[in-house]
């Protein structure tokens, strides 16, 4: 018997579009009647559920943002009664308030179903042993990778993040064929496998990785160190179920996304108008079946582009490029999420330092991340104290943000460029080669 693919049985794009329109009408009606917040937003935009008659009507709907989620803490955009909610997941927020997302049983079932589809697209079968090295707990990652793996019929090995010793032991003793992790963890594990001379003792064939950008050279490095392992970039965000809402296909030139569960628009982040197919813009998503917290034109801040036309792999599911980055300044360094505002805060609490600074991110030959902080002295200060200031800032960043900058360079007041608009503070040169 052929393996279940977990794909919908549409055969044409027209059938998919019909399904999307039905889902869009359902979502607007459900949100309008289930959530006072959505009802107010739609009323303010002068839209009633019956106004949605064609796919183009999505353009008239108001946007939803991360602010809506924070303002509605602790149960933002809840659109069903509490007795229908079976689970909460959460992601960290910038200002202390987490983004909590509610799920009904159907939301969980839908997520698990299409996560199994993602595994299947990566060629995972019941023969596979899947070592899951992502965070378990209130985050969506562990639960999603775990339940999707079981649904796909493969053997789940829930090791969790870090713990290199156990990871290596499981790879060797349990014969894991698939590793799920971040790109950084993938590199770390690949280096560790090489260092310990394990390559001939393990059966690892595939890496499914997500939640972080990765360059083509980093992917190549991981694959080489693991004797030609195949890499699959998986997409997702907590607001939109979690990971597994799309995945790189075996032809490796794109991400297929599950257009039977959400509509993807790519908009210019400044004008909020659609960009032509093939051009980069902000990913905006509208869910088609999500009950507890439906999303209407949710601005994800992720930058990608639609890849028009069919894929060589033959699936009907449309595709976008791998994620290029984020519209806001948040960045990840050695798996820690850092907001420039936290650097602002440290500099402003350090006597002798000015307000202007730049963060330069790069990689060395072995693909390790480097962070160079260039910061100005306060006006009128001489260079005598630079070395002590530099040490003090490194110590504070290490204590408060839990990463250590590679260097802190103190420069005279007025050295860095000024801007009337928002200054560019983060220069991320870690990805120099192209991203598809
Ligand atoms: Zn494909």
CSV table of C-alpha atoms and ligand atoms in Angstrom, one decimal:
chain,number,residue,atom,x,y,z
A,1,UNK,CA,0.0,0.0,0.0
A,2,UNK,CA,1.4,3.5,-0.9
A,3,UNK,CA,2.2,5.7,2.1
A,4,UNK,CA,-0.2,8.4,3.0
A,5,UNK,CA,1.1,11.8,1.8
A,6,UNK,CA,-1.2,13.9,4.0
A,7,UNK,CA,-1.8,16.1,0.9
A,8,UNK,CA,-5.2,17.4,-0.1
A,9,UNK,CA,-6.8,15.8,-3.1
A,10,UNK,CA,-7.1,18.9,-5.3
A,11,UNK,CA,-5.9,18.3,-8.8
A,12,UNK,CA,-6.0,21.8,-10.2
A,13,UNK,CA,-5.1,25.3,-9.1
A,14,UNK,CA,-8.7,26.3,-9.6
A,15,UNK,CA,-9.9,23.7,-7.0
A,16,UNK,CA,-7.3,25.1,-4.6
A,17,UNK,CA,-8.5,28.7,-5.2
A,18,UNK,CA,-12.1,27.6,-4.5
A,19,UNK,CA,-11.1,26.0,-1.3
A,20,UNK,CA,-9.2,29.2,-0.3
A,21,UNK,CA,-12.2,31.4,-0.9
A,22,UNK,CA,-14.5,29.1,1.2
A,23,UNK,CA,-11.9,29.2,4.0
A,24,UNK,CA,-11.5,33.0,3.7
A,25,UNK,CA,-15.3,33.5,4.1
A,26,UNK,CA,-15.4,31.1,7.0
A,27,UNK,CA,-12.5,32.8,8.8
A,28,UNK,CA,-13.9,36.3,8.5
A,29,UNK,CA,-17.3,35.2,9.6
A,30,UNK,CA,-15.9,33.1,12.5
A,31,UNK,CA,-13.6,35.9,13.7
A,32,UNK,CA,-16.3,38.6,13.4
A,33,UNK,CA,-18.7,36.5,15.5
A,34,UNK,CA,-16.2,35.0,17.9
A,35,UNK,CA,-13.8,37.8,18.9
A,36,UNK,CA,-14.7,41.3,20.1
A,37,UNK,CA,-11.3,42.5,18.9
A,38,UNK,CA,-11.8,41.2,15.4
A,39,UNK,CA,-15.3,42.5,15.3
A,40,UNK,CA,-14.1,46.0,16.2
A,41,UNK,CA,-11.3,45.9,13.6
A,42,UNK,CA,-13.6,44.8,10.9
A,43,UNK,CA,-16.3,47.3,11.9
A,44,UNK,CA,-13.7,50.1,11.8
A,45,UNK,CA,-12.7,49.0,8.3
A,46,UNK,CA,-16.4,49.0,7.3
A,47,UNK,CA,-16.4,45.3,6.5
A,48,UNK,CA,-19.1,42.7,7.2
A,49,UNK,CA,-18.5,39.0,6.7
A,50,UNK,CA,-20.9,38.9,3.7
A,51,UNK,CA,-18.6,41.4,1.9
A,52,UNK,CA,-16.1,38.7,1.1
A,53,UNK,CA,-17.2,37.4,-2.3
A,54,UNK,CA,-14.0,36.9,-4.2
A,55,UNK,CA,-10.3,36.1,-3.4
A,56,UNK,CA,-9.4,39.7,-4.2
A,57,UNK,CA,-11.6,40.9,-1.3
A,58,UNK,CA,-8.8,39.9,1.0
A,59,UNK,CA,-7.2,43.2,0.1
A,60,UNK,CA,-9.9,45.1,1.9
A,61,UNK,CA,-9.4,43.4,5.2
A,62,UNK,CA,-7.5,45.1,8.0
A,63,UNK,CA,-4.1,43.9,9.1
A,64,UNK,CA,-3.2,42.1,12.3
A,65,UNK,CA,0.2,42.5,14.0
A,66,UNK,CA,2.2,41.3,16.9
A,67,UNK,CA,0.9,44.3,18.8
A,68,UNK,CA,-2.6,42.9,18.6
A,69,UNK,CA,-1.2,39.7,20.2
A,70,UNK,CA,0.5,41.6,23.0
A,71,UNK,CA,-2.3,44.0,23.7
A,72,UNK,CA,-4.7,41.1,24.1
A,73,UNK,CA,-2.5,39.3,26.6
A,74,UNK,CA,-3.1,36.7,28.1
A,75,UNK,CA,-5.5,35.3,25.5
A,76,UNK,CA,-5.2,37.5,22.5
A,77,UNK,CA,-7.6,37.3,19.5
A,78,UNK,CA,-9.4,34.4,21.2
A,79,UNK,CA,-12.4,33.5,19.0
A,80,UNK,CA,-13.9,30.5,20.7
A,81,UNK,CA,-15.2,29.9,24.3
A,82,UNK,CA,-12.6,28.7,26.8
A,83,UNK,CA,-14.2,25.3,27.0
A,84,UNK,CA,-13.1,24.6,23.4
A,85,UNK,CA,-9.5,25.5,24.1
A,86,UNK,CA,-7.3,22.4,24.7
A,87,UNK,CA,-3.8,23.9,24.7
A,88,UNK,CA,-1.7,27.1,24.9
A,89,UNK,CA,1.7,27.6,23.3
A,90,UNK,CA,3.8,30.7,23.8
A,91,UNK,CA,6.7,32.6,22.3
A,92,UNK,CA,8.8,35.2,23.9
A,93,UNK,CA,8.0,38.8,23.5
A,94,UNK,CA,10.3,41.8,23.4
A,95,UNK,CA,8.8,43.7,26.3
A,96,UNK,CA,8.2,40.9,28.8
A,97,UNK,CA,4.7,40.0,27.6
A,98,UNK,CA,4.7,36.7,25.8
A,99,UNK,CA,2.6,35.9,22.7
A,100,UNK,CA,0.2,33.3,23.9
A,101,UNK,CA,-1.7,31.3,21.3
A,102,UNK,CA,-4.7,29.2,22.1
A,103,UNK,CA,-5.5,25.9,20.2
A,104,UNK,CA,-8.7,23.9,19.9
A,105,UNK,CA,-8.5,20.2,19.4
A,106,UNK,CA,-9.1,20.7,15.6
A,107,UNK,CA,-6.3,23.3,15.5
A,108,UNK,CA,-3.9,20.7,17.0
A,109,UNK,CA,-5.2,17.9,14.7
A,110,UNK,CA,-4.7,20.2,11.6
A,111,UNK,CA,-1.2,21.1,12.7
A,112,UNK,CA,-0.2,17.5,13.3
A,113,UNK,CA,-1.7,16.5,10.0
A,114,UNK,CA,0.2,19.0,7.9
A,115,UNK,CA,3.4,18.5,9.9
A,116,UNK,CA,3.2,14.9,8.9
A,117,UNK,CA,2.9,16.1,5.3
A,118,UNK,CA,6.1,18.1,5.8
A,119,UNK,CA,8.0,15.1,7.0
A,120,UNK,CA,6.6,13.1,4.1
A,121,UNK,CA,7.7,15.7,1.6
A,122,UNK,CA,11.2,15.4,3.1
A,123,UNK,CA,10.9,11.6,2.3
A,124,UNK,CA,10.5,10.6,6.0
A,125,UNK,CA,8.8,7.1,6.3
A,126,UNK,CA,8.0,4.6,9.0
A,127,UNK,CA,11.5,3.2,8.4
A,128,UNK,CA,13.0,6.4,9.8
A,129,UNK,CA,14.3,7.2,13.2
A,130,UNK,CA,13.9,10.9,13.9
A,131,UNK,CA,16.2,12.6,16.5
A,132,UNK,CA,14.4,15.7,17.7
A,133,UNK,CA,16.9,18.2,19.0
A,134,UNK,CA,14.7,21.3,19.4
A,135,UNK,CA,13.1,22.9,22.5
A,136,UNK,CA,10.3,21.1,24.3
A,137,UNK,CA,7.9,22.9,26.7
A,138,UNK,CA,5.7,25.9,26.1
A,139,UNK,CA,7.3,26.5,22.7
A,140,UNK,CA,5.7,25.0,19.6
A,141,UNK,CA,8.9,23.4,18.3
A,142,UNK,CA,9.2,20.2,20.4
A,143,UNK,CA,5.5,19.4,20.4
A,144,UNK,CA,5.2,20.0,16.7
A,145,UNK,CA,8.2,17.9,15.6
A,146,UNK,CA,7.2,15.2,18.0
A,147,UNK,CA,3.5,14.7,17.1
A,148,UNK,CA,4.1,15.3,13.4
A,149,UNK,CA,6.8,12.5,13.4
A,150,UNK,CA,4.5,10.1,15.2
A,151,UNK,CA,1.7,10.9,12.8
A,152,UNK,CA,4.0,10.2,9.9
A,153,UNK,CA,4.7,6.8,11.5
A,154,UNK,CA,8.4,7.3,12.1
A,155,UNK,CA,10.2,6.6,15.3
A,156,UNK,CA,10.6,9.8,17.4
A,157,UNK,CA,13.7,10.2,19.6
A,158,UNK,CA,12.9,13.3,21.7
A,159,UNK,CA,16.4,14.4,22.9
A,160,UNK,CA,15.6,18.1,23.1
A,161,UNK,CA,18.2,20.9,22.4
A,162,UNK,CA,21.9,20.9,23.4
A,163,UNK,CA,23.2,17.9,25.2
A,164,UNK,CA,25.8,17.0,22.5
A,165,UNK,CA,27.0,13.9,24.5
A,166,UNK,CA,23.5,12.3,24.4
A,167,UNK,CA,22.9,13.4,20.8
A,168,UNK,CA,26.1,11.6,19.6
A,169,UNK,CA,25.3,8.6,21.7
A,170,UNK,CA,21.8,8.3,20.2
A,171,UNK,CA,23.1,8.9,16.7
A,172,UNK,CA,25.5,6.0,17.2
A,173,UNK,CA,23.5,3.6,19.3
A,174,UNK,CA,19.9,4.1,18.1
A,175,UNK,CA,20.8,4.7,14.4
A,176,UNK,CA,18.9,8.0,13.9
A,177,UNK,CA,18.4,8.7,10.2
A,178,UNK,CA,16.9,12.2,10.6
A,179,UNK,CA,18.0,15.0,12.8
A,180,UNK,CA,15.6,18.0,13.5
A,181,UNK,CA,17.3,21.1,14.9
A,182,UNK,CA,18.3,24.7,14.1
A,183,UNK,CA,21.0,25.4,11.4
A,184,UNK,CA,23.5,26.3,14.1
A,185,UNK,CA,22.9,23.1,16.0
A,186,UNK,CA,23.2,21.2,12.7
A,187,UNK,CA,26.6,22.7,12.2
A,188,UNK,CA,27.7,22.0,15.7
A,189,UNK,CA,26.6,18.4,15.5
A,190,UNK,CA,28.2,17.9,12.1
A,191,UNK,CA,31.5,19.2,13.5
A,192,UNK,CA,31.1,17.0,16.6
A,193,UNK,CA,30.5,13.9,14.4
A,194,UNK,CA,33.7,14.7,12.5
A,195,UNK,CA,35.7,15.4,15.6
A,196,UNK,CA,34.7,12.2,17.2
A,197,UNK,CA,35.2,10.2,14.0
A,198,UNK,CA,31.6,8.9,14.1
A,199,UNK,CA,30.8,9.2,10.4
A,200,UNK,CA,31.2,5.5,9.6
A,201,UNK,CA,29.3,4.5,12.7
A,202,UNK,CA,26.1,6.5,12.2
A,203,UNK,CA,23.2,6.3,9.7
A,204,UNK,CA,22.2,10.0,9.5
A,205,UNK,CA,20.8,10.9,6.1
A,206,UNK,CA,18.7,14.0,6.6
A,207,UNK,CA,18.7,17.2,8.5
A,208,UNK,CA,15.4,19.1,9.0
A,209,UNK,CA,16.2,22.5,10.3
A,210,UNK,CA,14.3,25.7,11.0
A,211,UNK,CA,13.9,28.9,13.0
A,212,UNK,CA,17.0,30.5,11.7
A,213,UNK,CA,18.5,31.8,8.4
A,214,UNK,CA,21.2,29.8,6.9
A,215,UNK,CA,23.5,30.5,4.0
A,216,UNK,CA,24.2,28.2,1.1
A,217,UNK,CA,27.8,27.8,2.3
A,218,UNK,CA,26.7,26.8,5.8
A,219,UNK,CA,24.3,24.2,4.3
A,220,UNK,CA,27.1,22.8,2.1
A,221,UNK,CA,29.4,22.6,5.1
A,222,UNK,CA,26.9,20.7,7.2
A,223,UNK,CA,26.2,18.3,4.4
A,224,UNK,CA,29.8,17.7,3.6
A,225,UNK,CA,30.8,17.0,7.3
A,226,UNK,CA,27.9,14.5,7.5
A,227,UNK,CA,28.9,12.6,4.4
A,228,UNK,CA,26.4,14.1,2.0
A,229,UNK,CA,23.4,14.4,4.3
A,230,UNK,CA,20.4,16.1,2.7
A,231,UNK,CA,19.1,19.3,4.2
A,232,UNK,CA,15.5,20.5,4.5
A,233,UNK,CA,14.6,24.0,5.6
A,234,UNK,CA,11.2,23.9,7.5
A,235,UNK,CA,9.2,27.1,8.1
A,236,UNK,CA,6.8,28.2,10.7
A,237,UNK,CA,5.9,30.6,13.5
A,238,UNK,CA,3.9,30.2,16.7
A,239,UNK,CA,1.1,32.5,15.6
A,240,UNK,CA,0.5,30.3,12.6
A,241,UNK,CA,0.3,27.0,14.5
A,242,UNK,CA,4.1,26.5,14.9
A,243,UNK,CA,6.8,24.9,12.7
A,244,UNK,CA,5.8,22.7,9.7
A,245,UNK,CA,3.6,25.2,7.7
A,246,UNK,CA,6.0,24.7,4.8
A,247,UNK,CA,9.2,22.8,3.9
A,248,UNK,CA,11.9,22.6,1.3
A,249,UNK,CA,11.1,19.9,-1.3
A,250,UNK,CA,13.4,17.1,-2.4
A,251,UNK,CA,14.4,19.2,-5.5
A,252,UNK,CA,15.8,21.7,-3.1
A,253,UNK,CA,15.0,24.9,-4.9
A,254,UNK,CA,12.1,26.3,-2.8
A,255,UNK,CA,9.8,26.1,0.2
A,256,UNK,CA,6.4,24.6,-0.5
A,257,UNK,CA,3.7,26.1,1.8
A,258,UNK,CA,0.4,24.7,2.7
A,259,UNK,CA,-2.0,26.8,0.7
A,260,UNK,CA,-5.0,24.7,1.8
A,261,UNK,CA,-4.4,26.0,5.4
A,262,UNK,CA,-3.4,29.7,4.8
A,263,UNK,CA,-3.3,32.4,2.1
A,264,UNK,CA,0.1,34.0,1.6
A,265,UNK,CA,0.5,37.5,0.4
A,266,UNK,CA,3.8,39.2,-0.2
A,267,UNK,CA,3.5,43.0,0.4
A,268,UNK,CA,5.8,45.9,0.4
A,269,UNK,CA,6.4,46.5,4.1
A,270,UNK,CA,6.2,50.3,3.7
A,271,UNK,CA,3.3,50.7,1.4
A,272,UNK,CA,1.5,47.5,2.3
A,273,UNK,CA,0.7,47.0,-1.4
A,274,UNK,CA,1.3,43.6,-3.1
A,275,UNK,CA,4.7,43.3,-4.9
A,276,UNK,CA,4.8,41.5,-8.2
A,277,UNK,CA,5.4,37.7,-8.1
A,278,UNK,CA,9.1,37.1,-7.8
A,279,UNK,CA,9.9,40.2,-5.8
A,280,UNK,CA,10.9,40.3,-2.1
A,281,UNK,CA,8.5,41.6,0.4
A,282,UNK,CA,6.9,40.9,3.8
A,283,UNK,CA,5.0,37.6,4.3
A,284,UNK,CA,1.4,38.3,5.4
A,285,UNK,CA,-0.8,35.3,6.2
A,286,UNK,CA,-4.5,34.7,6.5
A,287,UNK,CA,-5.6,31.3,8.0
A,288,UNK,CA,-8.4,29.3,6.4
A,289,UNK,CA,-9.4,26.8,9.2
A,290,UNK,CA,-7.8,28.0,12.4
A,291,UNK,CA,-10.5,28.2,15.2
A,292,UNK,CA,-9.1,29.4,18.5
A,293,UNK,CA,-7.0,32.2,17.1
A,294,UNK,CA,-7.6,32.8,13.4
A,295,UNK,CA,-5.2,35.2,11.7
A,296,UNK,CA,-6.5,37.8,9.3
A,297,UNK,CA,-3.7,39.4,7.2
A,298,UNK,CA,-1.2,38.8,10.0
A,299,UNK,CA,2.1,40.6,9.3
A,300,UNK,CA,4.8,38.1,10.0
A,301,UNK,CA,7.8,40.5,9.4
A,302,UNK,CA,9.5,37.7,7.5
A,303,UNK,CA,10.9,38.6,4.1
A,304,UNK,CA,10.5,36.2,1.2
A,305,UNK,CA,9.2,36.1,-2.3
A,306,UNK,CA,6.8,34.0,-4.3
A,307,UNK,CA,8.4,31.7,-6.8
A,308,UNK,CA,5.9,31.6,-9.7
A,309,UNK,CA,5.2,28.5,-11.8
A,310,UNK,CA,5.2,24.8,-11.0
A,311,UNK,CA,8.1,23.1,-9.2
A,312,UNK,CA,10.0,20.2,-10.8
A,313,UNK,CA,8.9,18.0,-7.9
A,314,UNK,CA,5.4,18.1,-9.3
A,315,UNK,CA,3.4,19.1,-6.2
A,316,UNK,CA,0.5,21.5,-6.6
A,317,UNK,CA,1.4,23.3,-3.4
A,318,UNK,CA,2.7,26.8,-4.3
A,319,UNK,CA,6.2,27.9,-3.3
A,320,UNK,CA,8.2,30.7,-1.9
A,321,UNK,CA,11.9,31.3,-1.4
A,322,UNK,CA,13.7,30.4,1.8
A,323,UNK,CA,13.3,33.2,4.4
A,324,UNK,CA,15.7,36.1,3.7
A,325,UNK,CA,15.3,37.9,7.1
A,326,UNK,CA,13.1,40.0,9.2
A,327,UNK,CA,11.7,43.5,8.6
A,328,UNK,CA,12.6,44.6,12.2
A,329,UNK,CA,16.0,44.6,13.7
A,330,UNK,CA,15.9,41.6,15.9
A,331,UNK,CA,18.7,39.3,15.2
A,332,UNK,CA,20.0,36.0,16.4
A,333,UNK,CA,23.6,35.4,17.5
A,334,UNK,CA,24.7,32.0,18.5
A,335,UNK,CA,21.1,31.0,18.9
A,336,UNK,CA,20.2,33.9,21.3
A,337,UNK,CA,17.6,36.4,20.1
A,338,UNK,CA,18.9,39.9,20.6
A,339,UNK,CA,17.1,43.2,20.2
A,340,UNK,CA,19.2,46.3,19.5
A,341,UNK,CA,17.3,48.0,22.3
A,342,UNK,CA,19.0,45.8,24.8
A,343,UNK,CA,22.4,47.1,23.6
A,344,UNK,CA,21.0,50.6,23.7
A,345,UNK,CA,20.1,50.1,27.3
A,346,UNK,CA,23.6,48.8,28.3
A,347,UNK,CA,25.5,51.6,26.6
A,348,UNK,CA,23.2,54.2,28.1
A,349,UNK,CA,23.9,52.8,31.6
A,350,UNK,CA,27.7,53.0,31.0
A,351,UNK,CA,29.2,56.4,32.0
A,352,UNK,CA,31.5,57.7,29.3
A,353,UNK,CA,29.6,56.1,26.4
A,354,UNK,CA,27.5,57.9,23.8
A,355,UNK,CA,24.3,56.6,22.2
A,356,UNK,CA,25.5,55.7,18.8
A,357,UNK,CA,26.7,52.3,17.9
A,358,UNK,CA,26.7,49.6,15.2
A,359,UNK,CA,26.6,45.9,15.4
A,360,UNK,CA,28.5,44.0,12.7
A,361,UNK,CA,27.8,40.3,12.4
A,362,UNK,CA,30.0,38.0,10.3
A,363,UNK,CA,31.4,34.5,10.2
A,364,UNK,CA,34.9,33.2,10.3
A,365,UNK,CA,36.3,30.4,8.0
A,366,UNK,CA,34.8,27.7,10.1
A,367,UNK,CA,31.3,29.4,9.9
A,368,UNK,CA,31.3,30.5,13.5
A,369,UNK,CA,29.4,33.7,14.2
A,370,UNK,CA,31.4,36.9,15.1
A,371,UNK,CA,29.9,40.0,16.6
A,372,UNK,CA,31.8,43.3,16.5
A,373,UNK,CA,30.3,46.2,18.4
A,374,UNK,CA,31.4,49.7,17.4
A,375,UNK,CA,30.3,52.3,19.9
A,376,UNK,CA,31.0,56.0,20.4
A,377,UNK,CA,32.4,57.6,23.4
A,378,UNK,CA,30.3,60.4,24.9
A,379,UNK,CA,31.1,63.9,23.7
A,380,UNK,CA,34.3,65.4,25.0
A,381,UNK,CA,35.7,62.1,26.3
A,382,UNK,CA,39.3,61.2,25.4
A,383,UNK,CA,40.6,57.8,24.4
A,384,UNK,CA,42.5,57.1,27.7
A,385,UNK,CA,39.7,55.0,29.2
A,386,UNK,CA,38.9,53.0,26.1
A,387,UNK,CA,40.3,49.6,27.1
A,388,UNK,CA,38.5,49.7,30.5
A,389,UNK,CA,35.2,50.8,28.8
A,390,UNK,CA,35.4,48.0,26.3
A,391,UNK,CA,35.9,45.4,29.0
A,392,UNK,CA,33.1,46.8,31.0
A,393,UNK,CA,30.7,46.6,28.1
A,394,UNK,CA,31.7,43.1,27.2
A,395,UNK,CA,31.1,42.1,30.8
A,396,UNK,CA,27.6,43.7,30.9
A,397,UNK,CA,26.5,42.2,27.6
A,398,UNK,CA,27.6,38.8,28.7
A,399,UNK,CA,25.7,39.2,32.0
A,400,UNK,CA,22.5,40.6,30.6
A,401,UNK,CA,22.2,39.1,27.1
A,402,UNK,CA,24.1,35.9,27.7
A,403,UNK,CA,26.4,36.2,24.6
A,404,UNK,CA,29.9,37.6,24.4
A,405,UNK,CA,30.7,40.0,21.6
A,406,UNK,CA,33.9,39.1,19.8
A,407,UNK,CA,35.2,42.7,20.0
A,408,UNK,CA,34.0,46.1,21.3
A,409,UNK,CA,35.6,49.0,19.5
A,410,UNK,CA,35.3,52.4,21.1
A,411,UNK,CA,35.4,55.3,18.6
A,412,UNK,CA,35.4,59.1,19.1
A,413,UNK,CA,32.1,61.0,19.4
A,414,UNK,CA,30.6,61.8,16.0
A,415,UNK,CA,32.4,59.1,14.1
A,416,UNK,CA,29.3,57.0,13.1
A,417,UNK,CA,26.8,58.3,10.5
A,418,UNK,CA,23.7,60.1,11.7
A,419,UNK,CA,20.3,59.7,10.2
A,420,UNK,CA,17.1,61.6,10.4
A,421,UNK,CA,15.2,58.4,10.0
A,422,UNK,CA,15.9,55.3,12.0
A,423,UNK,CA,19.6,54.6,12.1
A,424,UNK,CA,20.8,51.3,10.7
A,425,UNK,CA,22.4,49.6,13.7
A,426,UNK,CA,22.7,46.0,12.7
A,427,UNK,CA,24.9,45.0,9.7
A,428,UNK,CA,24.5,41.3,9.2
A,429,UNK,CA,27.2,40.0,6.8
A,430,UNK,CA,26.8,36.4,7.8
A,431,UNK,CA,25.1,35.5,4.6
A,432,UNK,CA,27.1,36.5,1.6
A,433,UNK,CA,26.0,33.9,-0.9
A,434,UNK,CA,22.6,33.8,-2.4
A,435,UNK,CA,19.5,32.5,-0.9
A,436,UNK,CA,17.0,30.9,-3.2
B,1,LIG,ZN1,9.1,21.1,-5.2
